[in-house]
Short mmCIF file of C-alpha atoms in Angstrom, two decimals:
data_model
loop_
_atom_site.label_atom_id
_atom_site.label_comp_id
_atom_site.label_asym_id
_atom_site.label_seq_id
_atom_site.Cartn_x
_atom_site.Cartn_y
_atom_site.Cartn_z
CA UNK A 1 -9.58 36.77 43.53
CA UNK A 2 -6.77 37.77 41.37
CA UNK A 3 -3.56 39.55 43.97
CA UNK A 4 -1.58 42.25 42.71
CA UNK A 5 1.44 41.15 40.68
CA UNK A 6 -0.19 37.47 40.52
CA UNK A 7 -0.19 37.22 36.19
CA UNK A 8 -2.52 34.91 34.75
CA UNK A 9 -1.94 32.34 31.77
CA UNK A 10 -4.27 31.74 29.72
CA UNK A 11 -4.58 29.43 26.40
CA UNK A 12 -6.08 29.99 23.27
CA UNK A 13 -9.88 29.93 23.37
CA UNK A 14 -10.57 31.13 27.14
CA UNK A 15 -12.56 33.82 27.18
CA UNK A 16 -10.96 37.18 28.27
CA UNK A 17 -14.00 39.40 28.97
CA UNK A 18 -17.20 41.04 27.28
CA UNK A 19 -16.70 43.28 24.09
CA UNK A 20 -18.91 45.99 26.14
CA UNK A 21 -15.91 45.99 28.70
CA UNK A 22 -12.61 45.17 26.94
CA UNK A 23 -11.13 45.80 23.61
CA UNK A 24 -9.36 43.12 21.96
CA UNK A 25 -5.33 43.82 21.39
CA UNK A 26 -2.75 42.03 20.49
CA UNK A 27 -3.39 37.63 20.78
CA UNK A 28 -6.75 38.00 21.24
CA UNK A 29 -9.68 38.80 19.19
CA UNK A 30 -13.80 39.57 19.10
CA UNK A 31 -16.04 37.05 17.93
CA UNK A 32 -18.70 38.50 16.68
CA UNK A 33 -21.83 36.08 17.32
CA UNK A 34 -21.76 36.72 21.10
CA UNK A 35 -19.44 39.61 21.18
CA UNK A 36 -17.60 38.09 23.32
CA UNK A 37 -13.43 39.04 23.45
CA UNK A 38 -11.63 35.27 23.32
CA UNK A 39 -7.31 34.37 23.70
CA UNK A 40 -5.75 33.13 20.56
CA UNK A 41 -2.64 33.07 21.55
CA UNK A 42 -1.13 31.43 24.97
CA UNK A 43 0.89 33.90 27.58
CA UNK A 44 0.04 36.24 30.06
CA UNK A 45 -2.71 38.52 29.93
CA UNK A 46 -2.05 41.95 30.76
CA UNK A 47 -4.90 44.76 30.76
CA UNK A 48 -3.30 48.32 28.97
CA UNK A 49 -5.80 51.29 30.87
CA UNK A 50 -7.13 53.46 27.75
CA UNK A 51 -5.55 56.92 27.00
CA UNK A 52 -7.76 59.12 28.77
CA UNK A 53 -8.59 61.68 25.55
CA UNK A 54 -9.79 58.96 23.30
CA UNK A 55 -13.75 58.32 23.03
CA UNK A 56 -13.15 54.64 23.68
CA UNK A 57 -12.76 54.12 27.70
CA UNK A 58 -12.24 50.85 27.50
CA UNK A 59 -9.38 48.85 28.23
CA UNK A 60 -7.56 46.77 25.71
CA UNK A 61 -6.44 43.24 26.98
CA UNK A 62 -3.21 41.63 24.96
CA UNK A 63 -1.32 38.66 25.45
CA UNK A 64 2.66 38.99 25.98
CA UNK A 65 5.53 37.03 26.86
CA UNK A 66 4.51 34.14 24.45
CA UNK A 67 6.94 32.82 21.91
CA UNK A 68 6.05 34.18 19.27
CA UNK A 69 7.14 37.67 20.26
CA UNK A 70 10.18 36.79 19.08
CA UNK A 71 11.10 38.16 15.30
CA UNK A 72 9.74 36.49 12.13
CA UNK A 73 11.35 37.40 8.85
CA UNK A 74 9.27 39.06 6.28
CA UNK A 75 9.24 39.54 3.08
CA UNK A 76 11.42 42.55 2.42
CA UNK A 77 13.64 41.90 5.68
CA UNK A 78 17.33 41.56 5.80
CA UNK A 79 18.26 38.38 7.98
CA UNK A 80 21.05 37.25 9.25
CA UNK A 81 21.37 33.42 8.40
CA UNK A 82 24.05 30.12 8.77
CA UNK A 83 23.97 27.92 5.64
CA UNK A 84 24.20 24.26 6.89
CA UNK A 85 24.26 22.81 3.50
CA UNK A 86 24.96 23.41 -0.04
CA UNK A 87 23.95 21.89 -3.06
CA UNK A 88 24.41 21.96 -7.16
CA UNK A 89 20.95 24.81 -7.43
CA UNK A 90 20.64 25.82 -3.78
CA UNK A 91 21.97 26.18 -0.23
CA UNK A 92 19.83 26.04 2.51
CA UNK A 93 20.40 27.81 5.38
CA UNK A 94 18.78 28.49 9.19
CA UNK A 95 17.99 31.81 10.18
CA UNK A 96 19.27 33.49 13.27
CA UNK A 97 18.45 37.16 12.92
CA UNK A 98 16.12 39.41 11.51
CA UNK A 99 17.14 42.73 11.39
CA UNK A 100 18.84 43.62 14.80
CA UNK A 101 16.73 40.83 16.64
CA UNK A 102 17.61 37.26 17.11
CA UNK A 103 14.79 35.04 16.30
CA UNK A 104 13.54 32.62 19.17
CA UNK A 105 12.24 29.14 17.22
CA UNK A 106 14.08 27.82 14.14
CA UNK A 107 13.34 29.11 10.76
CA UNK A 108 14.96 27.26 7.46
CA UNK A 109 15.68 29.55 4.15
CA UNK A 110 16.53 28.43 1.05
CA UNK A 111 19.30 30.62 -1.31
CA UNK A 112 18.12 29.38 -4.76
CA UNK A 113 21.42 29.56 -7.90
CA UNK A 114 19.19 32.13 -9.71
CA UNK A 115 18.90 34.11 -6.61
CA UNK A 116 22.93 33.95 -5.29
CA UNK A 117 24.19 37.18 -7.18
CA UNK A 118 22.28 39.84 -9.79
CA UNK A 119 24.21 39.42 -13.01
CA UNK A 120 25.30 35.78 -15.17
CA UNK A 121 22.60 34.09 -12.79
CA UNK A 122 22.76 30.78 -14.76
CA UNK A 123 26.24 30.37 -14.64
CA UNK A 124 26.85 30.49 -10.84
CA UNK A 125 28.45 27.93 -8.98
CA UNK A 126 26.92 26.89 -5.51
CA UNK A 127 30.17 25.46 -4.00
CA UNK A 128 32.13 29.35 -5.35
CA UNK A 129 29.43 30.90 -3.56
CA UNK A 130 29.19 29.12 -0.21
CA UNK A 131 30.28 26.24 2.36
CA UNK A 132 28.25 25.19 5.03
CA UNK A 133 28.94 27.09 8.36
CA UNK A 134 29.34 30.20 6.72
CA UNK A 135 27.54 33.37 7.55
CA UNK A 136 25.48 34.98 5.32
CA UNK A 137 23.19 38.37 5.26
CA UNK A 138 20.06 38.09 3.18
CA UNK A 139 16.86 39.63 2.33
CA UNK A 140 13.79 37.60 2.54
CA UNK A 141 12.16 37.17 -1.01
CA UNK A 142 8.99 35.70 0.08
CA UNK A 143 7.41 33.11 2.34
CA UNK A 144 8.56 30.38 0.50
CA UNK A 145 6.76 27.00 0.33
CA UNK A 146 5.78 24.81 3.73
CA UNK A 147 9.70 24.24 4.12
CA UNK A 148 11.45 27.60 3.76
CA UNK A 149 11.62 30.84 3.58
CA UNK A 150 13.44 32.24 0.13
CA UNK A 151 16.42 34.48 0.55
CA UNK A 152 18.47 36.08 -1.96
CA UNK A 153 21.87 37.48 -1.98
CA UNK A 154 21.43 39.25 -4.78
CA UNK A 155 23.14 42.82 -4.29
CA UNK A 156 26.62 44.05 -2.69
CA UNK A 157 26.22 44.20 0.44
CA UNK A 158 24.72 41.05 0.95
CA UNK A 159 26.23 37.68 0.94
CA UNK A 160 29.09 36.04 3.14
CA UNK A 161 30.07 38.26 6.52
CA UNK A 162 32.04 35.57 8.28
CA UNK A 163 33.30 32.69 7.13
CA UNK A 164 35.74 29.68 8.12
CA UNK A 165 38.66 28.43 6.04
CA UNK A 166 39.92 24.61 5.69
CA UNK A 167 42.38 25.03 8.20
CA UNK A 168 39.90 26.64 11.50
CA UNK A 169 41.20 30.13 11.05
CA UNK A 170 38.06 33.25 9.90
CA UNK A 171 38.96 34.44 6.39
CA UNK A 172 39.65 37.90 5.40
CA UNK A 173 37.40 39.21 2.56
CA UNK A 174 39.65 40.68 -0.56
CA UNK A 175 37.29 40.94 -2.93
CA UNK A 176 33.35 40.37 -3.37
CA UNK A 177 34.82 36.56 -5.01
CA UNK A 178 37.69 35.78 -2.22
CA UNK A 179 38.33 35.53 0.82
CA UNK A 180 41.49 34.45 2.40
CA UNK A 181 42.79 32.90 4.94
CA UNK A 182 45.47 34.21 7.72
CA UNK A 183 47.38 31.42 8.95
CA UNK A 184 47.78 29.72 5.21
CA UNK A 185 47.31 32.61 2.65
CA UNK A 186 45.00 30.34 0.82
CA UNK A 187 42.10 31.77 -1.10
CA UNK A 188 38.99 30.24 -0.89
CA UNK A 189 36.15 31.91 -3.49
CA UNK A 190 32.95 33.12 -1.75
CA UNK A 191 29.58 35.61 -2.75
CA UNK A 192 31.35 38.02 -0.37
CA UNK A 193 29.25 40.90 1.12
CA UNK A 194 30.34 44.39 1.10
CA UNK A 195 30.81 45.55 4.22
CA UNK A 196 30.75 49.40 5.22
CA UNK A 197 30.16 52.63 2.90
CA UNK B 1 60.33 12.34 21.43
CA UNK B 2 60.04 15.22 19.43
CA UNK B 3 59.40 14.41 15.79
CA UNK B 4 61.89 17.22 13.77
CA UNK B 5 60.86 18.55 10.58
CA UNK B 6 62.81 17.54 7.62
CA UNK B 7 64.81 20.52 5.97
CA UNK B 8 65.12 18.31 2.79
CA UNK B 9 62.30 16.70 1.08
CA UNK B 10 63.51 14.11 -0.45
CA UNK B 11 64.33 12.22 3.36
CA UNK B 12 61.00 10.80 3.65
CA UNK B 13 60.05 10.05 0.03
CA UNK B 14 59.35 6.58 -1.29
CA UNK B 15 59.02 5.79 2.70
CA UNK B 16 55.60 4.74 4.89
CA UNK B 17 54.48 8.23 6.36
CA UNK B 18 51.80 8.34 9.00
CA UNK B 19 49.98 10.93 9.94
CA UNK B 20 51.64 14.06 11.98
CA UNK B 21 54.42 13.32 10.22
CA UNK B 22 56.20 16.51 9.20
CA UNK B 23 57.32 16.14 5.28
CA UNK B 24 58.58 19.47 4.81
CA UNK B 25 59.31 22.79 6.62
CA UNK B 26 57.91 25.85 4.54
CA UNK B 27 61.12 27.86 6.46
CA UNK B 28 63.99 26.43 4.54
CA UNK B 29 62.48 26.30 1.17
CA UNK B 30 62.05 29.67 -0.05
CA UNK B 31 60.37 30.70 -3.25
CA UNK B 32 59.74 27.95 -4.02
CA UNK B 33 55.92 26.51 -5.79
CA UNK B 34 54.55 23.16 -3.83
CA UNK B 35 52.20 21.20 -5.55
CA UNK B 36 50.39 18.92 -2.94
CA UNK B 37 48.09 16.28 -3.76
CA UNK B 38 46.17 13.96 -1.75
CA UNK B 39 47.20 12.84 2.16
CA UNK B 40 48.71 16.33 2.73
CA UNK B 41 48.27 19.53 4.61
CA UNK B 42 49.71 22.92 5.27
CA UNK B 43 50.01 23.45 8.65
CA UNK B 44 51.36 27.38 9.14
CA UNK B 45 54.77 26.64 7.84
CA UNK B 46 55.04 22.87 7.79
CA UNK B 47 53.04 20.42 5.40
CA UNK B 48 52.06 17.83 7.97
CA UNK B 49 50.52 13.65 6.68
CA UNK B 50 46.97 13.31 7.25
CA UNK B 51 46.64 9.59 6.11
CA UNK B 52 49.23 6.19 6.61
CA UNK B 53 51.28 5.68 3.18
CA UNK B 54 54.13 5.84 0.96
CA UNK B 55 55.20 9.21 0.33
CA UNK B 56 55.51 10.04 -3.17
CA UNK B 57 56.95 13.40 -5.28
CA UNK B 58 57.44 13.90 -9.09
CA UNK B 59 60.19 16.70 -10.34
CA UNK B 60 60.13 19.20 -9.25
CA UNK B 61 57.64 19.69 -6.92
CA UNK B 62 54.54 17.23 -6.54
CA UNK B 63 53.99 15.80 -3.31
CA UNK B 64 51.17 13.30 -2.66
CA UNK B 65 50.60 9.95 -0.16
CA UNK B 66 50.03 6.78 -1.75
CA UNK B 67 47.77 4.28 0.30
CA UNK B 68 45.43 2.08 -0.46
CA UNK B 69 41.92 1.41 1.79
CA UNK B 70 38.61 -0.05 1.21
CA UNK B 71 36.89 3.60 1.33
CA UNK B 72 36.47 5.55 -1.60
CA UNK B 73 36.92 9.74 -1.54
CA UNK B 74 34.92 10.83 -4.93
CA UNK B 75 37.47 13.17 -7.50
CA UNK B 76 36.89 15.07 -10.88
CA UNK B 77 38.13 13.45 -13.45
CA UNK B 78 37.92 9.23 -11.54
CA UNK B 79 36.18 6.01 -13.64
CA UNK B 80 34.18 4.91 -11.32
CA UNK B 81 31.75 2.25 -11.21
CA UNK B 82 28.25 2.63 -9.95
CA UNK B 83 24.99 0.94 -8.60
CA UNK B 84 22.07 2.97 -9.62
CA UNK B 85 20.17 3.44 -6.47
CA UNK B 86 16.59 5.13 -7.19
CA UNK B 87 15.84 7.45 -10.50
CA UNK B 88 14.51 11.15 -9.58
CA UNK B 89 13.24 14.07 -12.10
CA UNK B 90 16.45 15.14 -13.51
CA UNK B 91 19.01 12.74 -12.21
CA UNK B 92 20.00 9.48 -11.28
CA UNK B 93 20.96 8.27 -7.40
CA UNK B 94 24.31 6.15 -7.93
CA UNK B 95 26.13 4.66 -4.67
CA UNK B 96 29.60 4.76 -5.79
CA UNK B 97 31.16 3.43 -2.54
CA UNK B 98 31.86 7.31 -1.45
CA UNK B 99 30.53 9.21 1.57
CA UNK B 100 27.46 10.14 -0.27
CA UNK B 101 25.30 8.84 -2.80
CA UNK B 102 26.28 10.58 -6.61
CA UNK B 103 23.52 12.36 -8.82
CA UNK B 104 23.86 11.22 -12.50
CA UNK B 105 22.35 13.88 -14.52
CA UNK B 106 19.60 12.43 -17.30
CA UNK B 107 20.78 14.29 -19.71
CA UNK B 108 24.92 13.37 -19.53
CA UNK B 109 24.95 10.71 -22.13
CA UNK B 110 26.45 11.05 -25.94
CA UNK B 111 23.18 12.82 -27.46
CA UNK B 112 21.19 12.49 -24.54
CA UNK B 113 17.92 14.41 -25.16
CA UNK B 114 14.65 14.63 -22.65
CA UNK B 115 12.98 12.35 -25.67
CA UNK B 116 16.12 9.54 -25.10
CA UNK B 117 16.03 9.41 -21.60
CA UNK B 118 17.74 5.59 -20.46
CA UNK B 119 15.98 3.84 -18.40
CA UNK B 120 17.95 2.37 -15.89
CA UNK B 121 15.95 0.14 -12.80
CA UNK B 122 17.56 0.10 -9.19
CA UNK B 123 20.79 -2.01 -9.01
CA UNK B 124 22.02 -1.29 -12.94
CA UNK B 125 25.84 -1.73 -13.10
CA UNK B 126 26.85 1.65 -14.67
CA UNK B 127 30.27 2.88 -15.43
CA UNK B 128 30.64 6.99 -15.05
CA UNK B 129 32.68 9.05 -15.10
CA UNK B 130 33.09 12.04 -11.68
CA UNK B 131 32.87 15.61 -12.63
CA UNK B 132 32.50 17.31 -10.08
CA UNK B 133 33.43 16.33 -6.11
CA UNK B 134 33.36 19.33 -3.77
CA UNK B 135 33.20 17.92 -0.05
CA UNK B 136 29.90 18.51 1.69
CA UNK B 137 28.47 18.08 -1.60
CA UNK B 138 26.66 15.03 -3.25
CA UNK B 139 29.58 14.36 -6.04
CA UNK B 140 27.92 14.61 -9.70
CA UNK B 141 28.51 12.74 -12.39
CA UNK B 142 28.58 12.22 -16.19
CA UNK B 143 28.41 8.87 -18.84
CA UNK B 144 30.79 10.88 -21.44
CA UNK B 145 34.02 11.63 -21.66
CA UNK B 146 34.92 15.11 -21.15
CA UNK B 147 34.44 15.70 -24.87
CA UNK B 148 30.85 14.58 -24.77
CA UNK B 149 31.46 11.29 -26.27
CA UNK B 150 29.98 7.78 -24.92
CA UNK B 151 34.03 6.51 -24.53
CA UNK B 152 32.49 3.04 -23.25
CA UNK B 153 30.51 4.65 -20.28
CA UNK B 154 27.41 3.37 -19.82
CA UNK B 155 25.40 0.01 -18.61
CA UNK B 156 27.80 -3.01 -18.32
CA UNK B 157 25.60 -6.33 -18.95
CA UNK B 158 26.18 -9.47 -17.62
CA UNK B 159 29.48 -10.24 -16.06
CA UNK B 160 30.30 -10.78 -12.49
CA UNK B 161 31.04 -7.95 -10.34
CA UNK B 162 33.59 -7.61 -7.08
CA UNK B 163 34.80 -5.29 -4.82
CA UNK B 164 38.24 -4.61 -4.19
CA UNK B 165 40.77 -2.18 -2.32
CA UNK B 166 41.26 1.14 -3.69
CA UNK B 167 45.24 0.73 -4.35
CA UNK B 168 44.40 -2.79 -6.06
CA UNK B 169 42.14 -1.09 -8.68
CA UNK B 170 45.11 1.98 -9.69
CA UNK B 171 47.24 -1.11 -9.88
CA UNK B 172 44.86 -2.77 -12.57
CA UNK B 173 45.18 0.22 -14.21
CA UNK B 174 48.42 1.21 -14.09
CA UNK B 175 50.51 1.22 -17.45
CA UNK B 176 52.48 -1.01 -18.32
CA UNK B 177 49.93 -3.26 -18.31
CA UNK B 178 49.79 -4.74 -14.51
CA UNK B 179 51.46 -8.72 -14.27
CA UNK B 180 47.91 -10.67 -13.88
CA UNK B 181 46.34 -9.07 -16.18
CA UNK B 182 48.77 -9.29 -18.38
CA UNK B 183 49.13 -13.09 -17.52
CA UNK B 184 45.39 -13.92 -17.80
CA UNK B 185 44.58 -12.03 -21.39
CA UNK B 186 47.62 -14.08 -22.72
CA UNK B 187 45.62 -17.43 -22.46
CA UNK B 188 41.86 -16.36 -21.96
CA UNK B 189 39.48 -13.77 -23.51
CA UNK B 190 37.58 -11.16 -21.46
CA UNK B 191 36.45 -8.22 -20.93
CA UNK B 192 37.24 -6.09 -17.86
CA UNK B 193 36.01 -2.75 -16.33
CA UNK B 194 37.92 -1.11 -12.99
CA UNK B 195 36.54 1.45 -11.23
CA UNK B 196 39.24 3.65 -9.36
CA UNK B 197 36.62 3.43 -6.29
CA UNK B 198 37.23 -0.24 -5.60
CA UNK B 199 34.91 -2.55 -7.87
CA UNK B 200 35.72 -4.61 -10.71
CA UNK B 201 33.99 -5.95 -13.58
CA UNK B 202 34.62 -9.24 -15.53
CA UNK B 203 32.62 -10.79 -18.11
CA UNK B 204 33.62 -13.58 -20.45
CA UNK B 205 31.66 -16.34 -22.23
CA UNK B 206 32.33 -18.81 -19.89
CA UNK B 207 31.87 -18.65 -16.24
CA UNK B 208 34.32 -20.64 -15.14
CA UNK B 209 36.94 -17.95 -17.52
CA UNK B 210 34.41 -15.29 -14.88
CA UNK B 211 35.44 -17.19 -11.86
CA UNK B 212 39.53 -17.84 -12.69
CA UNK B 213 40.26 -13.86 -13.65
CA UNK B 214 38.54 -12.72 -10.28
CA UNK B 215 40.28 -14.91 -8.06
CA UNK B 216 43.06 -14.12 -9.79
CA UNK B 217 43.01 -10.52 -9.46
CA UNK B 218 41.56 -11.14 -5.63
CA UNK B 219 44.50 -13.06 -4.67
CA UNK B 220 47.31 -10.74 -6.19
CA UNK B 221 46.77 -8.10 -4.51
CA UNK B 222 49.73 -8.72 -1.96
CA UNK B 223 52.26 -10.96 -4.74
CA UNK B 224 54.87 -9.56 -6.42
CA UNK B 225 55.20 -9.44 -10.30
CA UNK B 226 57.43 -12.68 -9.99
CA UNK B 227 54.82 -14.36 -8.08
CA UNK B 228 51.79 -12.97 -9.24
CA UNK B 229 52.57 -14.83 -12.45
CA UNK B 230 53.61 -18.21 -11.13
CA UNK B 231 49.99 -18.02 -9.76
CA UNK B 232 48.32 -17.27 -12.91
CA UNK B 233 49.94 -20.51 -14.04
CA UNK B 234 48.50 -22.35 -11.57
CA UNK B 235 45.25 -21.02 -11.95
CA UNK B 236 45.06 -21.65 -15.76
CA UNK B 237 46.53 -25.41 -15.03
CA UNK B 238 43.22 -26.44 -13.19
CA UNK B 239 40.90 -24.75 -15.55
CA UNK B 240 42.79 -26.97 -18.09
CA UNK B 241 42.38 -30.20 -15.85
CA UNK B 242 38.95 -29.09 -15.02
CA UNK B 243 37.20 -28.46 -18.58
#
């Protein structure tokens, strides 16, 4: 017998309950040969009680607190990404945020040269653009292939937010091609994002 | 004990540095434009040694250290040779004794054209050129000069090749033509390649010629002119006796 408070796991493929007496929500699903509701994802179940004006009384069962509840970029979302390495037509980089949410697992994006900055697009140079440890803001292109996402950088205010120079010290933007660094007053040459109105 | 930064450059120059060594302080020299080179950094206002050498300046205002080490840090512009490592799509892999292996672009040879590609197997001897080095970066590189022509880049065949320190091969090619060298082509004919990242190249129609000019250059690493000459004598003496 289940006790108040007790929450039960339960993995993909256990059965949750009849169609005739729950509705499927979110992680599970109805399989429609014995109408049967199954789990397809693993976490908690937790039963929401129907909103009492709808013709539908029953309730809908969902799974929570699994890791995927965390945020997964989309296509069309701005993400908030460190690039860990750079190279002569891309730099690939591991995304941290999407939007204003931190993501929980590890996803890998790839800034392709064509995709770095909207105008002279086959003239760019990876190593002007970025060094590894910098941070960037991006907007996801697509889904990418089985490796990465693709981002792109490609408009003002996206590009480099924060970055490190030679000598340990963050840079200050000066323009959206330098940044420069406070203790030396070098200038190191970035895709800088513009930051504010 | 407190190491005090030199007002005036020119104390430590032409001396062994090591690093933490303070070369110059940025306070007393005012508008004034430093260029540094390798073996240097700016630390706030002092330019502090980050490797063991001799420090060196040219008028008016070049600094750089001088040392020589088996390791090899890829720059624009170095001869270098390499070992071709494994052939991709657009590029070769070369091992050029650096941090990280070097991609060789197919198309970077004196009218180079997807129909000419060169085939070059794993382990071909090639002499390149660096373009580009940035650090983090897999350095690229290039079998033409920077005007596009061939400029004796390219496959080396045959010979006999050895590895060497870093400040042996700058000596090699240092002008006026270095002592043993000089020594050697007197007397024999050969045909050399250096590589500023610490391999040589000989080649000559005999091998015993092969074998005398790399021991020579080996062993002369630590003689002065003086002796690096009396050496060559002896060397050539036994070939003499030998053939």
């Amino acid at each position: 017998m289940k006790e108040e408070g007790e929450r039960e796991v339960v993995t993909p493929g256990e059965v949750l309950g009849k169609a005739s007496d729950v509705r499927a929500g979110r992680g599970a699903y109805l399989a429609p040969h014995n109408n049967l509701v199954y789990a397809s994802l693993t976490g908690f179940r937790r039963a929401l009680s129907p909103s009492p004006d709808s013709p539908d009384q029953r309730p809908t069962v969902e799974i929570t607190d699994h890791k995927a509840h965390g945020a997964v970029p989309e296509p069309g979302s701005i993400v908030i990404a460190r690039v860990t390495k750079v190279m002569a037509k891309m730099a690939s980089a591991d995304i941290m945020c999407v939007g204003p949410k931190s993501v929980r697992e590890k996803f890998s994006g790839i800034i392709r040269q064509q995709d770095v900055r909207a105008t002279e697009i086959d003239k760019v140079d990876m190593h002007l653009s970025f060094r590894p440890g910098d941070i960037v803001k991006a907007i996801v292109l697509s889904l990418g292939d089985a490796r990465a996402y693709y981002l792109s950088t490609a408009k003002n205010e996206l590009g480099v937010v924060s970055a490190e120079s030679t000598a340990g010290a963050t840079m200050v933007p000066i323009s959206w091609t330098e940044m420069q660094c406070p203790l030396t007053a070098q200038i190191e040459h970035r895709k800088v994002a513009k930051i504010g109105g | 004990m407190e190491n005090k930064p030199s007002g005036s450059p020119t104390s430590l120059v032409d001396q062994l540095v090591v690093p933490g060594d303070v070369v110059l302080d940025l306070n007393s020299m005012t508008n004034q434009t430093i260029k540094l080179g390798g073996g240097l950094r700016q630390d706030c206002d002092a330019i502090a040694v980050t490797k063991a050498g001799k420090l060196r300046c040219t008028k008016p205002n070049k600094y750089w250290v001088e040392s020589s080490q088996k390791r090899y840090e890829p720059h624009p512009g170095d001869s270098v040779l390499g070992i071709v490592v494994d052939s991709k799509a657009d590029n070769f892999l070369v091992d050029i004794k650096g941090p990280a292996l070097a991609y060789l672009p197919v198309l970077a040879f004196e009218g180079g054209t997807r129909r000419n590609i060169p085939k070059f197997e794993v382990g071909t001897l090639i002499y390149v050129r660096v373009v580009k080095a940035n650090p983090g970066m897999n350095p690229e590189l290039s079998c033409t000069d920077a005007s596009g022509k061939a400029a004796e880049f390219g496959q080396l065949k045959d010979g006999y090749m050895f590895e060497s320190s870093t400040g042996l091969s700058r000596t090699l090619l240092s002008s006026p033509t270095c002592p043993v060298l000089d020594a050697l082509g007197k007397k024999l004919s050969f045909e050399i390649a250096v590589g500023l990242n610490g391999r040589v190249w000989v080649n000559a129609t005999s091998p015993s010629t092969v074998i005398v000019v790399a021991n020579a250059i080996m062993n002369s690493e630590s003689l002065s002119a003086v002796q690096q000459r009396i050496m060559v004598e002896k060397l050539l003496q036994n070939l003499k006796l030998s053939t």
